[in-house]
Amino acid sequence: MTQTSRVRAVPRFYVTTPIYYVNDVPHIGHAYTTVTADAVARWHRLLGDDVYFLTGTDEHGLKVARAADEAGRTPGEHADATSERFREAWELLDISHDDFIRTTEPRHHQAVQRFLQRVYDNGWIEKGTYAGWYCVACEAYYAESDLVDGNCPIHGRPVEWLEEDNYFFKLSAFEQPLLDWYESHPEAVQPEGKRNEALGIIRQGLDDVSISRTSIDWGVPVPWDSQHVFYVWYDALINYVTAVGYGADPERFEVWWPTVHHLIGKDILRFHCVYWPAMLLAAGVEPPHRIHVHGFLLVGGEKMSKTSLNQIVPADLVDDFGVDGFRHHFLRDQPFGPDGDFSYEGMVNRFNTDLANNLGNLLSRVATVVTKKCDGIGPQPDPDSPLASVAREVYETTAAAWAEVQPSRALDATWRLIRDANAHLETNEPWKLEPGPQLDAVLGDALEVLRIVAILATPAIPGTAAEIWRRIGLSGSPADARLPGAAAWGGYPGGVAVEKGTALFPRISS
Ligand code: MSP
């Protein structure tokens, strides 16, 4: 009798950030989306998933061409220089992307041309004349009724009247297919409020949209008409399929595309939750698996942008709070979904409470007592410790929150374990105990909590988690741990050297 051997496929997880315009330098709004995507990617790596994490830069269009002009450079030179700034910022913030796409790369031009040629061949693109109010900052046309006092509804800046011969994507034909898709994929857009917003846009009725320009040449040429380049948004969205081999490597595309999770800010909801699924349907490709939409980071109640004075550069905050202080703050303090107000004071508070007091103190207290009373050798945890059940619950809550792309809730859960371990130390006062089984159990339990926390906090504070791991005497890295097994109580081996070291997070005075 033959037996069919079943190979259990490793789950795949494809996660993307928006690709950032190169007219602007990286600010904390961009960093917020990117750090969140990074943390989610790292969580899935801990689960043992095969992860592909994509970020990159959006380099075509009028906005970039004008910014280059102002800087006295060609668009290509300007794109090279600014794209590099994004790469540097992500390196500084410990971003673990697998791919950094630039829309000026040949692989992208090729994919855009193949994708839109397919849409054209399928009969969803036709020629017409376009006239309308155009906001260069948005790279978008607005209807008269969308304007606020004659200005762009997003930027509040004057719009320009543009008229040109364009190719149009027949978006109007996709109203019903989009509604059907939303109906059959109720979880595709998260959170639900944002799904309703997208449905609202579709139900109001969709006009055909212009997807090409003749007025500039800084773009991807339309393959069937060399007078035109594609309008920047219709080239940009396609980056998500370019990176996993659309039109170039069908096998690769087949396995990765169905697992995609887009992370975006609410400013680009219309493009991602209406136009993009319609374009994919028009090309005969399944719309995105998930789109997670977050709110704006506000400073003093205003959105950050190049034109406002409140723009904050990530590197300045990293100077004050360190990379992990930066990452932890934005992941923990800004729930994913609603708008959130950023303040320096709030950042100092979060740093002092979570990192210096709770986490930093737990490590330093335990390491101090182990050094003094156990010759620096960490004891084993107690299998029946009251902290074991807390650790189990914390794991469940943490895992559920990461699965829903809710880093703030995930970290809140993880920190409960730290708080409970500190309380356990205060109750048992190991610093007053004589060496013996009781002391060993209390210290072993706290070391076990630190081991589990190092794993669960890896997505947020990877550098610190690795340092805790090392100081409590473990080899390898917490990033190599595999969940859920690695979070089970009792993994700390005991009998290993614990290092006290200097404070992980020295308190910051406000
Ligand atoms: N290039 C387009 C996106 C194309 S994706 C196919 C674009 N770029 S952008 O540089 O303006 O960046 C947009 C993204 O940056 C937002 O969607 C959001 O994720 C992030 N943010 C920019 N400013 C932000 C805040 N003030 N707050 C939170 N996120 C912000 O649009």
PDB file of C-alpha atoms in Angstrom, residues 61-256:
ATOM      1  CA  GLY A  61       5.119  62.307 -11.399  1.00  0.00           C
ATOM      2  CA  LEU A  62       4.812  66.049 -11.496  1.00  0.00           C
ATOM      3  CA  LYS A  63       5.441  66.539  -7.798  1.00  0.00           C
ATOM      4  CA  VAL A  64       8.862  64.869  -7.970  1.00  0.00           C
ATOM      5  CA  ALA A  65       9.725  66.538 -11.292  1.00  0.00           C
ATOM      6  CA  ARG A  66       8.984  69.955  -9.741  1.00  0.00           C
ATOM      7  CA  ALA A  67      10.885  69.220  -6.524  1.00  0.00           C
ATOM      8  CA  ALA A  68      13.882  68.196  -8.650  1.00  0.00           C
ATOM      9  CA  ASP A  69      13.606  71.389 -10.639  1.00  0.00           C
ATOM     10  CA  GLU A  70      13.596  73.471  -7.465  1.00  0.00           C
ATOM     11  CA  ALA A  71      16.668  71.595  -6.219  1.00  0.00           C
ATOM     12  CA  GLY A  72      18.438  72.250  -9.551  1.00  0.00           C
ATOM     13  CA  ARG A  73      18.674  68.540 -10.376  1.00  0.00           C
ATOM     14  CA  THR A  74      17.259  66.206 -12.979  1.00  0.00           C
ATOM     15  CA  PRO A  75      14.360  64.096 -11.691  1.00  0.00           C
ATOM     16  CA  GLY A  76      16.638  61.040 -11.854  1.00  0.00           C
ATOM     17  CA  GLU A  77      19.343  62.671  -9.745  1.00  0.00           C
ATOM     18  CA  HIS A  78      16.791  63.935  -7.285  1.00  0.00           C
ATOM     19  CA  ALA A  79      15.166  60.505  -6.990  1.00  0.00           C
ATOM     20  CA  ASP A  80      18.558  58.832  -6.417  1.00  0.00           C
ATOM     21  CA  ALA A  81      19.474  61.253  -3.644  1.00  0.00           C
ATOM     22  CA  THR A  82      16.139  61.166  -1.807  1.00  0.00           C
ATOM     23  CA  SER A  83      15.579  57.451  -2.200  1.00  0.00           C
ATOM     24  CA  GLU A  84      18.928  57.026  -0.472  1.00  0.00           C
ATOM     25  CA  ARG A  85      17.672  59.120   2.455  1.00  0.00           C
ATOM     26  CA  PHE A  86      14.805  56.664   2.942  1.00  0.00           C
ATOM     27  CA  ARG A  87      17.191  53.717   2.821  1.00  0.00           C
ATOM     28  CA  GLU A  88      19.380  55.374   5.445  1.00  0.00           C
ATOM     29  CA  ALA A  89      16.419  56.179   7.680  1.00  0.00           C
ATOM     30  CA  TRP A  90      15.241  52.556   7.557  1.00  0.00           C
ATOM     31  CA  GLU A  91      18.705  51.306   8.332  1.00  0.00           C
ATOM     32  CA  LEU A  92      18.857  53.631  11.322  1.00  0.00           C
ATOM     33  CA  LEU A  93      15.497  52.340  12.575  1.00  0.00           C
ATOM     34  CA  ASP A  94      16.487  48.675  12.236  1.00  0.00           C
ATOM     35  CA  ILE A  95      13.945  47.981   9.505  1.00  0.00           C
ATOM     36  CA  SER A  96      14.270  44.402   8.238  1.00  0.00           C
ATOM     37  CA  HIS A  97      12.761  44.751   4.748  1.00  0.00           C
ATOM     38  CA  ASP A  98      13.511  42.018   2.246  1.00  0.00           C
ATOM     39  CA  ASP A  99      13.130  44.311  -0.729  1.00  0.00           C
ATOM     40  CA  PHE A 100      13.355  48.041  -1.382  1.00  0.00           C
ATOM     41  CA  ILE A 101      11.649  48.867  -4.649  1.00  0.00           C
ATOM     42  CA  ARG A 102      12.213  52.023  -6.684  1.00  0.00           C
ATOM     43  CA  THR A 103       9.620  52.764  -9.336  1.00  0.00           C
ATOM     44  CA  THR A 104      12.374  53.885 -11.716  1.00  0.00           C
ATOM     45  CA  GLU A 105      13.826  50.366 -11.842  1.00  0.00           C
ATOM     46  CA  PRO A 106      13.525  48.391 -15.095  1.00  0.00           C
ATOM     47  CA  ARG A 107      11.735  45.500 -13.304  1.00  0.00           C
ATOM     48  CA  HIS A 108       8.992  47.930 -12.336  1.00  0.00           C
ATOM     49  CA  HIS A 109       8.653  49.595 -15.747  1.00  0.00           C
ATOM     50  CA  GLN A 110       8.311  46.159 -17.267  1.00  0.00           C
ATOM     51  CA  ALA A 111       5.659  45.026 -14.778  1.00  0.00           C
ATOM     52  CA  VAL A 112       3.652  48.269 -15.152  1.00  0.00           C
ATOM     53  CA  GLN A 113       3.648  47.955 -18.912  1.00  0.00           C
ATOM     54  CA  ARG A 114       2.614  44.308 -18.802  1.00  0.00           C
ATOM     55  CA  PHE A 115      -0.085  44.915 -16.211  1.00  0.00           C
ATOM     56  CA  LEU A 116      -1.682  47.904 -17.915  1.00  0.00           C
ATOM     57  CA  GLN A 117      -1.338  46.369 -21.358  1.00  0.00           C
ATOM     58  CA  ARG A 118      -3.398  43.501 -19.979  1.00  0.00           C
ATOM     59  CA  VAL A 119      -6.035  45.929 -18.658  1.00  0.00           C
ATOM     60  CA  TYR A 120      -6.038  47.657 -22.082  1.00  0.00           C
ATOM     61  CA  ASP A 121      -6.341  44.357 -23.938  1.00  0.00           C
ATOM     62  CA  ASN A 122      -9.215  43.392 -21.660  1.00  0.00           C
ATOM     63  CA  GLY A 123     -11.032  46.509 -22.883  1.00  0.00           C
ATOM     64  CA  TRP A 124     -10.943  48.548 -19.674  1.00  0.00           C
ATOM     65  CA  ILE A 125      -8.904  51.491 -20.939  1.00  0.00           C
ATOM     66  CA  GLU A 126     -10.008  54.031 -23.562  1.00  0.00           C
ATOM     67  CA  LYS A 127      -8.933  57.454 -24.839  1.00  0.00           C
ATOM     68  CA  GLY A 128     -10.666  60.733 -23.929  1.00  0.00           C
ATOM     69  CA  THR A 129     -10.075  64.344 -22.948  1.00  0.00           C
ATOM     70  CA  TYR A 130      -9.644  65.357 -19.382  1.00  0.00           C
ATOM     71  CA  ALA A 131     -10.176  68.738 -17.834  1.00  0.00           C
ATOM     72  CA  GLY A 132     -10.248  69.351 -14.129  1.00  0.00           C
ATOM     73  CA  TRP A 133      -8.800  70.822 -10.959  1.00  0.00           C
ATOM     74  CA  TYR A 134      -5.460  69.270 -10.166  1.00  0.00           C
ATOM     75  CA  CYS A 135      -3.546  69.307  -6.869  1.00  0.00           C
ATOM     76  CA  VAL A 136       0.149  68.740  -7.505  1.00  0.00           C
ATOM     77  CA  ALA A 137       0.791  67.795  -3.861  1.00  0.00           C
ATOM     78  CA  CYS A 138      -1.799  64.965  -4.072  1.00  0.00           C
ATOM     79  CA  GLU A 139      -1.069  64.198  -7.719  1.00  0.00           C
ATOM     80  CA  ALA A 140      -4.836  63.986  -8.124  1.00  0.00           C
ATOM     81  CA  TYR A 141      -7.749  65.662  -9.865  1.00  0.00           C
ATOM     82  CA  TYR A 142     -10.670  66.967  -7.827  1.00  0.00           C
ATOM     83  CA  ALA A 143     -14.256  67.695  -8.748  1.00  0.00           C
ATOM     84  CA  GLU A 144     -15.356  71.297  -8.157  1.00  0.00           C
ATOM     85  CA  SER A 145     -17.549  70.007  -5.322  1.00  0.00           C
ATOM     86  CA  ASP A 146     -14.564  68.412  -3.513  1.00  0.00           C
ATOM     87  CA  LEU A 147     -12.701  71.729  -3.200  1.00  0.00           C
ATOM     88  CA  VAL A 148     -12.703  73.657   0.067  1.00  0.00           C
ATOM     89  CA  ASP A 149     -12.869  77.397  -0.614  1.00  0.00           C
ATOM     90  CA  GLY A 150     -11.430  76.644  -4.038  1.00  0.00           C
ATOM     91  CA  ASN A 151      -8.435  74.839  -2.493  1.00  0.00           C
ATOM     92  CA  CYS A 152      -7.297  71.219  -2.270  1.00  0.00           C
ATOM     93  CA  PRO A 153      -9.329  69.464   0.463  1.00  0.00           C
ATOM     94  CA  ILE A 154      -6.204  67.742   1.835  1.00  0.00           C
ATOM     95  CA  HIS A 155      -3.480  70.360   1.473  1.00  0.00           C
ATOM     96  CA  GLY A 156      -5.546  73.539   1.580  1.00  0.00           C
ATOM     97  CA  ARG A 157      -3.434  74.848  -1.298  1.00  0.00           C
ATOM     98  CA  PRO A 158      -4.626  76.295  -4.621  1.00  0.00           C
ATOM     99  CA  VAL A 159      -5.412  73.754  -7.327  1.00  0.00           C
ATOM    100  CA  GLU A 160      -4.601  74.180 -11.044  1.00  0.00           C
ATOM    101  CA  TRP A 161      -6.899  73.844 -14.047  1.00  0.00           C
ATOM    102  CA  LEU A 162      -5.457  71.171 -16.362  1.00  0.00           C
ATOM    103  CA  GLU A 163      -6.726  69.942 -19.710  1.00  0.00           C
ATOM    104  CA  GLU A 164      -5.179  67.076 -21.625  1.00  0.00           C
ATOM    105  CA  ASP A 165      -5.744  64.066 -23.827  1.00  0.00           C
ATOM    106  CA  ASN A 166      -5.713  61.069 -21.538  1.00  0.00           C
ATOM    107  CA  TYR A 167      -6.303  57.399 -21.423  1.00  0.00           C
ATOM    108  CA  PHE A 168      -9.106  56.546 -19.026  1.00  0.00           C
ATOM    109  CA  PHE A 169      -9.544  53.499 -16.874  1.00  0.00           C
ATOM    110  CA  LYS A 170     -13.233  52.518 -16.929  1.00  0.00           C
ATOM    111  CA  LEU A 171     -13.586  52.540 -13.168  1.00  0.00           C
ATOM    112  CA  SER A 172     -17.336  53.160 -13.460  1.00  0.00           C
ATOM    113  CA  ALA A 173     -17.766  49.615 -14.762  1.00  0.00           C
ATOM    114  CA  PHE A 174     -16.342  48.261 -11.500  1.00  0.00           C
ATOM    115  CA  GLU A 175     -18.886  49.661  -9.062  1.00  0.00           C
ATOM    116  CA  GLN A 176     -20.828  46.421  -8.805  1.00  0.00           C
ATOM    117  CA  PRO A 177     -17.803  44.071  -9.016  1.00  0.00           C
ATOM    118  CA  LEU A 178     -16.201  46.052  -6.171  1.00  0.00           C
ATOM    119  CA  LEU A 179     -19.353  45.903  -4.052  1.00  0.00           C
ATOM    120  CA  ASP A 180     -19.509  42.152  -4.705  1.00  0.00           C
ATOM    121  CA  TRP A 181     -15.878  41.767  -3.735  1.00  0.00           C
ATOM    122  CA  TYR A 182     -16.399  43.705  -0.491  1.00  0.00           C
ATOM    123  CA  GLU A 183     -19.443  41.594   0.243  1.00  0.00           C
ATOM    124  CA  SER A 184     -17.590  38.317  -0.236  1.00  0.00           C
ATOM    125  CA  HIS A 185     -14.429  39.536   1.562  1.00  0.00           C
ATOM    126  CA  PRO A 186     -15.776  41.302   4.648  1.00  0.00           C
ATOM    127  CA  GLU A 187     -12.372  41.307   6.358  1.00  0.00           C
ATOM    128  CA  ALA A 188     -10.289  42.637   3.479  1.00  0.00           C
ATOM    129  CA  VAL A 189     -10.136  46.222   4.758  1.00  0.00           C
ATOM    130  CA  GLN A 190      -9.325  46.806   8.420  1.00  0.00           C
ATOM    131  CA  PRO A 191     -10.515  48.349  10.689  1.00  0.00           C
ATOM    132  CA  GLU A 192     -14.227  48.142   9.913  1.00  0.00           C
ATOM    133  CA  GLY A 193     -14.715  51.912   9.954  1.00  0.00           C
ATOM    134  CA  LYS A 194     -12.282  52.219   7.065  1.00  0.00           C
ATOM    135  CA  ARG A 195     -14.060  49.448   5.176  1.00  0.00           C
ATOM    136  CA  ASN A 196     -17.277  51.414   5.521  1.00  0.00           C
ATOM    137  CA  GLU A 197     -15.526  54.529   4.284  1.00  0.00           C
ATOM    138  CA  ALA A 198     -14.392  52.667   1.150  1.00  0.00           C
ATOM    139  CA  LEU A 199     -17.879  51.260   0.611  1.00  0.00           C
ATOM    140  CA  GLY A 200     -19.282  54.772   0.998  1.00  0.00           C
ATOM    141  CA  ILE A 201     -17.016  56.043  -1.801  1.00  0.00           C
ATOM    142  CA  ILE A 202     -18.077  53.205  -4.106  1.00  0.00           C
ATOM    143  CA  ARG A 203     -21.786  53.628  -3.347  1.00  0.00           C
ATOM    144  CA  GLN A 204     -21.624  57.333  -4.167  1.00  0.00           C
ATOM    145  CA  GLY A 205     -20.805  56.284  -7.727  1.00  0.00           C
ATOM    146  CA  LEU A 206     -17.479  55.988  -9.510  1.00  0.00           C
ATOM    147  CA  ASP A 207     -16.337  58.043 -12.493  1.00  0.00           C
ATOM    148  CA  ASP A 208     -13.789  56.798 -14.983  1.00  0.00           C
ATOM    149  CA  VAL A 209     -10.298  57.958 -14.055  1.00  0.00           C
ATOM    150  CA  SER A 210      -7.562  59.362 -16.215  1.00  0.00           C
ATOM    151  CA  ILE A 211      -4.433  57.222 -16.041  1.00  0.00           C
ATOM    152  CA  SER A 212      -2.001  58.859 -18.462  1.00  0.00           C
ATOM    153  CA  ARG A 213      -0.337  62.212 -19.077  1.00  0.00           C
ATOM    154  CA  THR A 214       1.141  63.890 -22.117  1.00  0.00           C
ATOM    155  CA  SER A 215       2.240  67.015 -20.234  1.00  0.00           C
ATOM    156  CA  ILE A 216       5.276  65.357 -18.627  1.00  0.00           C
ATOM    157  CA  ASP A 217       7.657  62.619 -19.610  1.00  0.00           C
ATOM    158  CA  TRP A 218       8.866  61.642 -16.119  1.00  0.00           C
ATOM    159  CA  GLY A 219       6.968  58.388 -15.903  1.00  0.00           C
ATOM    160  CA  VAL A 220       6.506  54.897 -17.336  1.00  0.00           C
ATOM    161  CA  PRO A 221       5.752  55.094 -21.078  1.00  0.00           C
ATOM    162  CA  VAL A 222       2.356  53.807 -22.216  1.00  0.00           C
ATOM    163  CA  PRO A 223       3.341  50.775 -24.303  1.00  0.00           C
ATOM    164  CA  TRP A 224       0.689  51.295 -27.013  1.00  0.00           C
ATOM    165  CA  ASP A 225       1.112  55.090 -27.361  1.00  0.00           C
ATOM    166  CA  SER A 226       4.560  56.676 -26.950  1.00  0.00           C
ATOM    167  CA  GLN A 227       3.066  60.183 -26.546  1.00  0.00           C
ATOM    168  CA  HIS A 228       1.860  59.252 -23.050  1.00  0.00           C
ATOM    169  CA  VAL A 229       3.313  58.225 -19.720  1.00  0.00           C
ATOM    170  CA  PHE A 230       1.200  56.611 -17.010  1.00  0.00           C
ATOM    171  CA  TYR A 231      -0.051  58.886 -14.294  1.00  0.00           C
ATOM    172  CA  VAL A 232       2.111  58.328 -11.220  1.00  0.00           C
ATOM    173  CA  TRP A 233      -0.531  56.652  -9.032  1.00  0.00           C
ATOM    174  CA  TYR A 234      -1.271  53.957 -11.631  1.00  0.00           C
ATOM    175  CA  ASP A 235       2.368  53.125 -11.896  1.00  0.00           C
ATOM    176  CA  ALA A 236       2.945  53.315  -8.124  1.00  0.00           C
ATOM    177  CA  LEU A 237       0.223  50.893  -7.022  1.00  0.00           C
ATOM    178  CA  ILE A 238       1.620  48.257  -9.344  1.00  0.00           C
ATOM    179  CA  ASN A 239       4.859  48.154  -7.301  1.00  0.00           C
ATOM    180  CA  TYR A 240       3.155  45.677  -4.987  1.00  0.00           C
ATOM    181  CA  VAL A 241       2.841  43.099  -7.755  1.00  0.00           C
ATOM    182  CA  THR A 242       6.162  43.970  -9.424  1.00  0.00           C
ATOM    183  CA  ALA A 243       8.091  42.965  -6.312  1.00  0.00           C
ATOM    184  CA  VAL A 244       6.683  39.433  -6.259  1.00  0.00           C
ATOM    185  CA  GLY A 245       7.270  38.763  -9.917  1.00  0.00           C
ATOM    186  CA  TYR A 246       4.156  39.905 -11.815  1.00  0.00           C
ATOM    187  CA  GLY A 247       4.681  39.185 -15.493  1.00  0.00           C
ATOM    188  CA  ALA A 248       8.222  37.969 -14.885  1.00  0.00           C
ATOM    189  CA  ASP A 249       7.969  34.950 -12.609  1.00  0.00           C
ATOM    190  CA  PRO A 250       4.425  33.545 -12.559  1.00  0.00           C
ATOM    191  CA  GLU A 251       5.209  30.804 -10.051  1.00  0.00           C
ATOM    192  CA  ARG A 252       6.621  33.250  -7.550  1.00  0.00           C
ATOM    193  CA  PHE A 253       3.695  35.584  -8.095  1.00  0.00           C
ATOM    194  CA  GLU A 254       1.177  32.786  -7.530  1.00  0.00           C
ATOM    195  CA  VAL A 255       2.575  31.873  -4.127  1.00  0.00           C
ATOM    196  CA  TRP A 256       3.162  35.350  -2.706  1.00  0.00           C
TER     197      TRP A 256
END
